[in-house]
Tab-separated table of C-alpha atoms in Angstrom:
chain	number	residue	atom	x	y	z
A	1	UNK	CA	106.138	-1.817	-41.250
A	2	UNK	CA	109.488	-0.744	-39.982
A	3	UNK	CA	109.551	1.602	-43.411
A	4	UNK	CA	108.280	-0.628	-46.016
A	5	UNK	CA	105.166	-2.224	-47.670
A	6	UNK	CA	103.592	1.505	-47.198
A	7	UNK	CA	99.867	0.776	-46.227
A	8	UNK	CA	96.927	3.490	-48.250
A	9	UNK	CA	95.327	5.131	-45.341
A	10	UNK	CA	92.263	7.140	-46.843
A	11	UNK	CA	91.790	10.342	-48.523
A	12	UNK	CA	94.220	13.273	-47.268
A	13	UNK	CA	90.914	15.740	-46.831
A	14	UNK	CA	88.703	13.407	-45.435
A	15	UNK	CA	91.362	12.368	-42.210
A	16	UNK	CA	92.682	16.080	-41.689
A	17	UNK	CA	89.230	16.819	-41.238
A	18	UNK	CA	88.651	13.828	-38.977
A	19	UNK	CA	91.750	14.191	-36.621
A	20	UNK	CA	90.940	18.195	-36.445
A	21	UNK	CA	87.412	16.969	-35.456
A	22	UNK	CA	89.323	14.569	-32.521
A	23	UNK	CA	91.392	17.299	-30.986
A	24	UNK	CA	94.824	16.482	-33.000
A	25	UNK	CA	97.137	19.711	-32.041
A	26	UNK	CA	98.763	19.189	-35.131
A	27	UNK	CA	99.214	17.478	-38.338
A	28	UNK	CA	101.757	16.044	-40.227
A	29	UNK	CA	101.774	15.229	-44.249
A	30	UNK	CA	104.770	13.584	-45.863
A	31	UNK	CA	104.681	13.085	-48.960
A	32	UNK	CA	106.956	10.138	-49.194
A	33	UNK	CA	106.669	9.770	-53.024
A	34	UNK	CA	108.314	13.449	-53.540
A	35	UNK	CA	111.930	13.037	-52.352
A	36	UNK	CA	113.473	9.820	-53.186
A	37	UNK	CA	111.714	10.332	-56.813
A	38	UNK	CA	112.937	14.004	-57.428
A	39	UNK	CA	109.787	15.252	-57.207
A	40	UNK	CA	108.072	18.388	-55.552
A	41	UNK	CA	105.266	18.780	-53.087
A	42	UNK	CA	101.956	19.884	-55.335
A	43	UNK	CA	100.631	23.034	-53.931
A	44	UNK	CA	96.912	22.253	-54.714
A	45	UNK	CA	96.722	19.377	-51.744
A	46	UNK	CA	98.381	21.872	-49.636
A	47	UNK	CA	96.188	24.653	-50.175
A	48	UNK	CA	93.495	22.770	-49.916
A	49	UNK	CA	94.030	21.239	-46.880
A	50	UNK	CA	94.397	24.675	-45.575
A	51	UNK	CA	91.157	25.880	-46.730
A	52	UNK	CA	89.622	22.826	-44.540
A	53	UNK	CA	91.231	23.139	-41.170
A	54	UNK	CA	92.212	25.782	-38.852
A	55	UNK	CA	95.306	23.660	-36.705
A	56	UNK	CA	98.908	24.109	-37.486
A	57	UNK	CA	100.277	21.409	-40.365
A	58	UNK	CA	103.526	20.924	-41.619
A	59	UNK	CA	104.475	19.287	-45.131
A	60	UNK	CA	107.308	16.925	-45.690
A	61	UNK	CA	108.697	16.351	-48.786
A	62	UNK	CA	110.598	17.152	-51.740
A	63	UNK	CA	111.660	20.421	-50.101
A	64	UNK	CA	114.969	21.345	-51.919
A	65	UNK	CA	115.230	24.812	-52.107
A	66	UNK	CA	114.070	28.295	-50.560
A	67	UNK	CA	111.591	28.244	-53.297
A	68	UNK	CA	110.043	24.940	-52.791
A	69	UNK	CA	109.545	25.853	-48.779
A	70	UNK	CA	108.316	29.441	-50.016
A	71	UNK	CA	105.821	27.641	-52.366
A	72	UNK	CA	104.363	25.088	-49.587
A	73	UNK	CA	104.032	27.604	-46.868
A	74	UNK	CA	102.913	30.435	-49.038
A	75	UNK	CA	100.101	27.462	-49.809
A	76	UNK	CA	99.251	27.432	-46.272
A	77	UNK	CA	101.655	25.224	-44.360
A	78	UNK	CA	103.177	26.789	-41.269
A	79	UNK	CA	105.705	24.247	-41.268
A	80	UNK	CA	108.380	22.324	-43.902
A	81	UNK	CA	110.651	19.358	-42.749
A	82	UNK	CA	113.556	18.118	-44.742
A	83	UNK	CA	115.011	14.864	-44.144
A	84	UNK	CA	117.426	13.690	-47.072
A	85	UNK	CA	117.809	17.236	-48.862
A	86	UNK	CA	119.335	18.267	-45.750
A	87	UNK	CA	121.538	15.453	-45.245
A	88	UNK	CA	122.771	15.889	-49.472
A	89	UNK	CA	122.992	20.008	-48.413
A	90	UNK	CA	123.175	20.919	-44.768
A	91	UNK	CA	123.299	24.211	-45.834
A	92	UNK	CA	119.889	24.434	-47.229
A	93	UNK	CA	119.241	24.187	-43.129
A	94	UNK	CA	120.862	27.350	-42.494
A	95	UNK	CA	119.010	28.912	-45.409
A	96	UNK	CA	115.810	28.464	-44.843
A	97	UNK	CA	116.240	29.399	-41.056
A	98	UNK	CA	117.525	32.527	-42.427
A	99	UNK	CA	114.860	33.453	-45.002
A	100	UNK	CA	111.133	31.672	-42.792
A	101	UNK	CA	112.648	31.485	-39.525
A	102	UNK	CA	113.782	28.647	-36.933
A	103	UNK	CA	110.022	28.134	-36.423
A	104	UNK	CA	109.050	27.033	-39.689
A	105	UNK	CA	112.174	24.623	-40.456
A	106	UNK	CA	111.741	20.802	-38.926
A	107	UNK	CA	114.460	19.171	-39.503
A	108	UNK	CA	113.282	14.927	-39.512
A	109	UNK	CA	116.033	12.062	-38.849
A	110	UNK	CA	115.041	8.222	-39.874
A	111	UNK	CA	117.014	6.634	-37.344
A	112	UNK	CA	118.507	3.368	-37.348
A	113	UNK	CA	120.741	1.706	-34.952
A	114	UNK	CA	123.703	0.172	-36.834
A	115	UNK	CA	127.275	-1.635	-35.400
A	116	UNK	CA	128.371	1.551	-36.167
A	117	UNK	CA	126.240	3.405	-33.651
A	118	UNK	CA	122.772	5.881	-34.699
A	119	UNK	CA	123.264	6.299	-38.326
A	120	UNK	CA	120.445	8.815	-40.239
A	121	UNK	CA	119.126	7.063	-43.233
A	122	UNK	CA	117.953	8.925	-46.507
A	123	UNK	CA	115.388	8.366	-49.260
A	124	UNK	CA	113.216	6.131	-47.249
A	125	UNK	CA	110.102	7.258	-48.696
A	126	UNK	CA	111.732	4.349	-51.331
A	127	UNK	CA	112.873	0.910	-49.503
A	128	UNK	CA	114.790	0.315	-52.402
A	129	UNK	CA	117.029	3.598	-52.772
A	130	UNK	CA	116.955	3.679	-48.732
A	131	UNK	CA	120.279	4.025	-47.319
A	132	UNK	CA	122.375	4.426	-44.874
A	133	UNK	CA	123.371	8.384	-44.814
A	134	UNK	CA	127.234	8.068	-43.338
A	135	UNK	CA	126.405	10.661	-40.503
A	136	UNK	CA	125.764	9.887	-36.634
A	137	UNK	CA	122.740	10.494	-35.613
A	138	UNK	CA	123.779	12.196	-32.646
A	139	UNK	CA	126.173	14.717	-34.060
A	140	UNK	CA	123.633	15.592	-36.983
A	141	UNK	CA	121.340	16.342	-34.576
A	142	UNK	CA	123.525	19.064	-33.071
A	143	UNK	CA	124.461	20.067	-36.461
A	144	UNK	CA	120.854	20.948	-37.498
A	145	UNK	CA	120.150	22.807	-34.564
A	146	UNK	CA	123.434	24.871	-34.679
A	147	UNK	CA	122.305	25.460	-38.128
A	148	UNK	CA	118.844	27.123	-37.237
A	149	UNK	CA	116.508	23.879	-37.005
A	150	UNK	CA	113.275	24.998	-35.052
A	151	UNK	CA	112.696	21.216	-34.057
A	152	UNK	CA	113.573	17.833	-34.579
A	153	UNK	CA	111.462	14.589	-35.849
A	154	UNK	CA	113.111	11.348	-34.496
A	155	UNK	CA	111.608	8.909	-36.717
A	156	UNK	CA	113.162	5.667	-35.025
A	157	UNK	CA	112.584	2.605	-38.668
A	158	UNK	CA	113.143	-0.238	-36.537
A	159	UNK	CA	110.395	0.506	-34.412
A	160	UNK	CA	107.778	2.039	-37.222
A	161	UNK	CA	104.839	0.367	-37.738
A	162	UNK	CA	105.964	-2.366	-34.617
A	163	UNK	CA	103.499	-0.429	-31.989
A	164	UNK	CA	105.736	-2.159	-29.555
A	165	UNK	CA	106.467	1.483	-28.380
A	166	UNK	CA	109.063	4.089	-28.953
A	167	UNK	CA	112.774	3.633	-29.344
A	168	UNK	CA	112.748	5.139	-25.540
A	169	UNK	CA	116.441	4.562	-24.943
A	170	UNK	CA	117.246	6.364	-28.632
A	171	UNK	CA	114.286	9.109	-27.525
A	172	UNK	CA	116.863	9.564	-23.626
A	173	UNK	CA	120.182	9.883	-26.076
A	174	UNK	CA	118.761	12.254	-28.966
A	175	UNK	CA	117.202	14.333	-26.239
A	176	UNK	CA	120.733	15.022	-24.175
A	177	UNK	CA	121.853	16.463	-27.385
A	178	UNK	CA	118.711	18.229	-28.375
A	179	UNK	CA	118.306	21.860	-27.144
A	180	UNK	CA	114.888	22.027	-29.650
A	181	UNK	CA	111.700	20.711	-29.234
A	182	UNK	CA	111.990	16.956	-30.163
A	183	UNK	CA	109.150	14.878	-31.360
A	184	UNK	CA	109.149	11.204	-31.142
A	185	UNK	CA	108.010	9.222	-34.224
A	186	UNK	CA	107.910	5.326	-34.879
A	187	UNK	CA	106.257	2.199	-32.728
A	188	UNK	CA	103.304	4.023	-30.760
A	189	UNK	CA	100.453	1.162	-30.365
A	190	UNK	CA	99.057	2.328	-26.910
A	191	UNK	CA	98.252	5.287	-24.580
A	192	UNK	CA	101.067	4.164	-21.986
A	193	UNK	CA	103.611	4.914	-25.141
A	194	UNK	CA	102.948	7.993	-25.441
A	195	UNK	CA	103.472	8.351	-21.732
A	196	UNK	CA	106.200	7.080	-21.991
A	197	UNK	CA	107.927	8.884	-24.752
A	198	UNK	CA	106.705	12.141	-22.957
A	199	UNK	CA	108.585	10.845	-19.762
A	200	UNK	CA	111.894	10.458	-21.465
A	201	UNK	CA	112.111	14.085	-22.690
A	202	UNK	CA	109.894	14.072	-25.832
A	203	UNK	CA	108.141	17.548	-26.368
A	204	UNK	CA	105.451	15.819	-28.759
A	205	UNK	CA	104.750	12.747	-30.088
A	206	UNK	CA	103.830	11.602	-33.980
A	207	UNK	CA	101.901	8.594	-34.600
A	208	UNK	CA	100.298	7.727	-37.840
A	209	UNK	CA	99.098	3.870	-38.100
A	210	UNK	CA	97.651	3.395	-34.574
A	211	UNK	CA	94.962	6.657	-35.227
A	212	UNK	CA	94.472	5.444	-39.034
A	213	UNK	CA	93.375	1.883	-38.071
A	214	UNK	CA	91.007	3.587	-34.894
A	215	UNK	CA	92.750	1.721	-32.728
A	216	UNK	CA	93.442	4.648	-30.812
A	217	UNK	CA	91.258	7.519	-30.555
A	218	UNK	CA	93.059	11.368	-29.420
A	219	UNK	CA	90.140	12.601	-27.556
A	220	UNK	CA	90.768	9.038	-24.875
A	221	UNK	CA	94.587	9.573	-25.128
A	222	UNK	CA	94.526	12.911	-24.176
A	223	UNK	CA	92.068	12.141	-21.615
A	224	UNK	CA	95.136	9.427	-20.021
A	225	UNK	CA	97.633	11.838	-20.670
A	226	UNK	CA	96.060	14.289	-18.816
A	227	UNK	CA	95.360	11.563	-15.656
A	228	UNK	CA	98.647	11.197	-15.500
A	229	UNK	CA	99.899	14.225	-15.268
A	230	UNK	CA	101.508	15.309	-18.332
A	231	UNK	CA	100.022	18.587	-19.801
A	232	UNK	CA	98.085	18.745	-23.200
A	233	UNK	CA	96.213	21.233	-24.900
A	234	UNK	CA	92.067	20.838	-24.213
């Protein structure tokens, strides 16, 4: 989908409680309505998504402020990740390191690869108020870490939705800057992409379409994972 012509998936309830069910370590919501439309997570999804399921889930989002994060975790979230309010306000980075701790603050990049090099895109939860941030992808990457980032989402557009496989050669040149736990994000369609995502440095690995549609299930993936050799939780 490579960011656009977004795709209804099911009820939010009905898959967290599915994918718990599967073995999913953890879950991911964005709400990609909230940001480029200057809205704000709502707090009664959150909480009750909570109430349903006992894995860690973080909420993207509309996150603008200590007291939007303060609001989603105090909901139930042990996680927040800002994409384009951190790239309008870096500092809000530093911030909410400060006040939840590195551990709660994911900091997510849309990549795209441009003549100019890895440039960060913002408000692509909107294809048309997407755009092209200015920054490098590379040195905003050290930037949110040095700024308290607990972990980075590299959400690599081109390849979203493709399930031709990660952006492995983006995955190898985020990572050598990346002292965090990186998670790779865009183009999984089969278990050997995950494999290989996890072989070029990834800590994790996000996938969304490929687990909506069934055509891959996480109990079998960890099952190949695990015959391979990489580690994953039971």
């Amino acid at each position: 989908m490579r960011f656009r012509d977004h795709v209804y998936a099911g009820d939010i309830l009905a898959l967290a409680g599915r994918y718990q069910a599967a073995g999913a370590d953890e879950l991911v919501f964005y709400d990609i309505g909230a940001s480029p439309g200057g809205g704000t997570v709502d707090r009664a999804w959150v909480r009750r998504v909570a109430r349903l399921i006992d894995i860690p889930f973080c909420v993207a989002g509309g996150i603008r402020s200590e007291a939007d994060a303060e609001r989603v975790l105090n909901a139930g979230a042990e996680k927040v990740s800002i994409n384009t309010p951190a790239l309008e306000n870096p500092t809000l980075i530093d911030r909410l390191s400060r006040r939840f701790g590195a551990q709660c603050v994911v900091v997510g990049i849309d990549s795209r690869r441009t003549p100019q090099g890895l440039r960060a895109w913002m408000r692509t939860g909107d294809e048309r108020r997407a755009c092209d941030s200015g920054r490098d992808v590379l040195g905003w990457v050290r930037e949110a870490q040095e700024r308290g980032a607990g972990e980075i989402v590299l959400n690599c557009m081109d390849a979203d939705g493709v399930r031709d496989g990660y952006d492995l050669a983006q995955l190898r040149e985020v990572r050598a800057q990346c002292e965090v736990p990186l998670v790779a994000s865009g183009g999984a369609g089969c278990e050997e992409h995950f494999a290989q995502a996890f072989a070029c440095g990834a800590d994790g690995a996000l996938a969304a379409g490929v687990f909506h549609s069934g055509a891959l299930a996480i109990g079998a993936l960890k099952g190949y994972l695990r015959g391979r050799g990489i580690e994953v939780r039971p």
